[in-house]
Short mmCIF file of C-alpha atoms in Angstrom, two decimals:
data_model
loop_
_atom_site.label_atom_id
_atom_site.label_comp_id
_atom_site.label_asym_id
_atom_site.label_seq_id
_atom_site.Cartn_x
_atom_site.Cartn_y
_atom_site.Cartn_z
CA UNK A 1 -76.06 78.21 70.71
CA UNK A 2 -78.14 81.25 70.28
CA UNK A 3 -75.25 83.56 69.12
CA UNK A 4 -73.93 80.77 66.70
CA UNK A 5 -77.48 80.67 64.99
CA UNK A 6 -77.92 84.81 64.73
CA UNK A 7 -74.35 84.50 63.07
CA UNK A 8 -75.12 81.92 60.86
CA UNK A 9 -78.49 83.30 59.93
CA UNK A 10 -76.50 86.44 59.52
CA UNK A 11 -73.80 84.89 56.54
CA UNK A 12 -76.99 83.39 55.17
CA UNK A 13 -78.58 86.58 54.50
CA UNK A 14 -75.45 88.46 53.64
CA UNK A 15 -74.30 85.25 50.92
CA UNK A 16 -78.17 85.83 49.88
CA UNK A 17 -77.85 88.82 49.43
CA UNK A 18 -74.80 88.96 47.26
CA UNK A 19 -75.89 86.10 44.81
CA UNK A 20 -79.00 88.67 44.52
CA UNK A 21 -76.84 91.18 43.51
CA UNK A 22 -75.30 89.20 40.76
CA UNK A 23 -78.23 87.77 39.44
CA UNK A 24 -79.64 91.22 38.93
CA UNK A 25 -76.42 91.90 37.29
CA UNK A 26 -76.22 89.55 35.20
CA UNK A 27 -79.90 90.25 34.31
CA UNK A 28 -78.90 93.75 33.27
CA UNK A 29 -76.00 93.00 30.94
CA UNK A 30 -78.18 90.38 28.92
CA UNK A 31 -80.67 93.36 28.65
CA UNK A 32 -77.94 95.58 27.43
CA UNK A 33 -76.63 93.06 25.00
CA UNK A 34 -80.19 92.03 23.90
CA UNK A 35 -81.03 96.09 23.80
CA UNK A 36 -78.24 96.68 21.62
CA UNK A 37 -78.98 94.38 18.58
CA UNK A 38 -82.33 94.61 18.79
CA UNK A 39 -81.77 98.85 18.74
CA UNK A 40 -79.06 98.26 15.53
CA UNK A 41 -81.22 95.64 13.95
CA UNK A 42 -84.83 97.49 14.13
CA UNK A 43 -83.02 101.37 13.59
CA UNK A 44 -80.12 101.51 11.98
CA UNK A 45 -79.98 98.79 9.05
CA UNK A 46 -76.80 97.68 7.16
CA UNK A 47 -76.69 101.70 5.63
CA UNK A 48 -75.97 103.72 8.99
CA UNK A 49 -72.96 104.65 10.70
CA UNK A 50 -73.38 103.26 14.03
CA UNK A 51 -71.57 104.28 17.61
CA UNK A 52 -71.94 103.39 20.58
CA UNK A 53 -74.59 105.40 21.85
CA UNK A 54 -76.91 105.30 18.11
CA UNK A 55 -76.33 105.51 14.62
CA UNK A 56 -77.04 107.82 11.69
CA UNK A 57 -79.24 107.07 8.63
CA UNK A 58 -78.60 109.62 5.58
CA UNK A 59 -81.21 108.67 2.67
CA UNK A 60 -83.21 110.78 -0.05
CA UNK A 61 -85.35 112.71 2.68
CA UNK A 62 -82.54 113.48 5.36
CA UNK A 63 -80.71 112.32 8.01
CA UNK A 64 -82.27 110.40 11.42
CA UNK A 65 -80.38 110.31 14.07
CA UNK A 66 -81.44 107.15 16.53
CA UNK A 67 -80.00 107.10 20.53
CA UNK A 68 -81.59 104.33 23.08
CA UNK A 69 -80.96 103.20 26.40
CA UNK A 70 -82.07 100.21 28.05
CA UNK A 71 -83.51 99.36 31.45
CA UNK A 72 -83.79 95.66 32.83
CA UNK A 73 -87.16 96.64 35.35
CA UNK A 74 -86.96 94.19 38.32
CA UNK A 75 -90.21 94.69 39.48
CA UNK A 76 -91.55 93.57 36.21
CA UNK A 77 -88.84 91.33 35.06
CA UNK A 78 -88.36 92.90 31.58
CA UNK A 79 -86.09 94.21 29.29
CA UNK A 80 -86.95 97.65 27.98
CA UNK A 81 -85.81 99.88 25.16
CA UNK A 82 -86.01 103.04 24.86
CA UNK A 83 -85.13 104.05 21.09
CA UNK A 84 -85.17 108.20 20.53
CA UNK A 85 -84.88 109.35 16.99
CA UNK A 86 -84.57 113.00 15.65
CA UNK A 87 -85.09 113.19 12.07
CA UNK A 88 -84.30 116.51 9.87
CA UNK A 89 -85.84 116.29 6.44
CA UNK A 90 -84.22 118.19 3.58
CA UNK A 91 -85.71 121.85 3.94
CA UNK A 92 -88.75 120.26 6.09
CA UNK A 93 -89.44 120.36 9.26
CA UNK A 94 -87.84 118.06 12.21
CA UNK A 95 -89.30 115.12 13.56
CA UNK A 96 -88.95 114.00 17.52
CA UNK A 97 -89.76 110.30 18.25
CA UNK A 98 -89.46 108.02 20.65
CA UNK A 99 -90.97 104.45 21.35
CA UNK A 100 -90.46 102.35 24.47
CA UNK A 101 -90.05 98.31 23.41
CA UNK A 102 -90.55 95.26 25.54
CA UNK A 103 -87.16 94.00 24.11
CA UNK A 104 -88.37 90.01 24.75
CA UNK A 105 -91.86 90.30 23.12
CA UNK A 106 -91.33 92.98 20.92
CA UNK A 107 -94.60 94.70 22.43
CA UNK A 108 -94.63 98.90 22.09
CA UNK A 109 -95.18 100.24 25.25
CA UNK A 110 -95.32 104.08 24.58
CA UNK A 111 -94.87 106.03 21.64
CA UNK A 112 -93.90 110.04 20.82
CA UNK A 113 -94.17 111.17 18.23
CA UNK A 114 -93.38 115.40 17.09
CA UNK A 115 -93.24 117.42 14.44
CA UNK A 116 -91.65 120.84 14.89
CA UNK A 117 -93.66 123.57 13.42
CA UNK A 118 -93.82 127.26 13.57
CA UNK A 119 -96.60 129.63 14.94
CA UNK A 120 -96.89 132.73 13.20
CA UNK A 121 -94.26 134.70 15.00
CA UNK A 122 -92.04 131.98 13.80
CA UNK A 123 -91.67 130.37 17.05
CA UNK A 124 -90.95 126.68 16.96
CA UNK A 125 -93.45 124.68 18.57
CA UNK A 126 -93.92 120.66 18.59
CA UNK A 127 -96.67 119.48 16.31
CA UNK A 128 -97.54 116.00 18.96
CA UNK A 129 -99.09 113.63 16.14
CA UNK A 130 -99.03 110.95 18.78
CA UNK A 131 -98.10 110.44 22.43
CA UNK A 132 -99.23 107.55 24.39
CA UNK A 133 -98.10 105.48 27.34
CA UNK A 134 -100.54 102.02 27.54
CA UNK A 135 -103.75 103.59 27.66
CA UNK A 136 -103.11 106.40 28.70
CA UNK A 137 -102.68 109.81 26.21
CA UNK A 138 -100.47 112.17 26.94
CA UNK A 139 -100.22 115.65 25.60
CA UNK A 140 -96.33 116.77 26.09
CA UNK A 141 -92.67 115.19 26.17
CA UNK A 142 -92.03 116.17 29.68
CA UNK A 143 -95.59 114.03 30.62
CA UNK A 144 -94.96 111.00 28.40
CA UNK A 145 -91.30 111.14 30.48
CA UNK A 146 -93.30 111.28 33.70
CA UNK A 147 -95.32 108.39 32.60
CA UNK A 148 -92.37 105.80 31.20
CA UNK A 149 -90.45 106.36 34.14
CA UNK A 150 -91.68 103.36 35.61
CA UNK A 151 -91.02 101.23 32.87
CA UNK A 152 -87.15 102.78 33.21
CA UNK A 153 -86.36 102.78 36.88
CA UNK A 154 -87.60 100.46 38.78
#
């Protein structure tokens, strides 16, 4: 009797464990999908060329380049997006932003935002107008990627 019941609580885990599996799945593709539009509603607009990893904007200033990728976060149960745009103005200097969405409630998360500039050796350098994760500030790319991660691995 005892070896039947470790081998039957054994299947139960292991059948548990599967169905897990495909729930979190399934969870991941509707993130994707939901990612997706939300990324080629919000970004790109009826005027880009879109593919499948962003889309390109051309208007009177320039041309933006948007990218995302999306994360379904178990641990919180949410959808995120991350959107990354890099914008190059007509004989102006480049922008660097990025925002990290709640893709359900439409809440920001974190924002980057950079403007390249030059010191006077004509080095580029980024010009950080705004970089914030929750409440926290941040004061570089490399720490606002150090404080989203998170939001985009968990």
């Amino acid at each position: 009797k005892m070896k039947e019941f470790v081998v039957g609580l054994i299947l139960l885990f292991a059948v548990s464990g599967h169905a897990h599996a495909q729930s979190t799945l399934a969870l991941q593709e509707k993130c994707a999908n939901e990612a997706r539009e939300n990324f080629e509603r919000k970004y790109c607009g009826d005027q880009s060329q879109i593919d499948p990893s962003g889309c390109f904007v051309v208007d009177t200033f320039g041309t933006y380049y948007w990218s995302y990728e999306s994360h379904y976060n178990k641990k919180l149960d949410k959808c995120f997006l991350l959107a990354h745009g890099h914008t190059g103005f007509k004989g102006q200097r480049m922008f660097n932003d990025y925002s990290l969405i709640d893709v359900s409630e439409g809440k920001v998360y974190a924002i980057y935002f950079a403007r390249t500039g030059y010191d006077e050796n004509l080095f580029l350098y980024p010009d950080i107008a705004e970089c914030s994760v929750g409440d926290k500030q941040c004061k570089s790319l490399v720490e606002f990627e150090n404080l989203i991660r998170p939001y985009m691995e968990e």
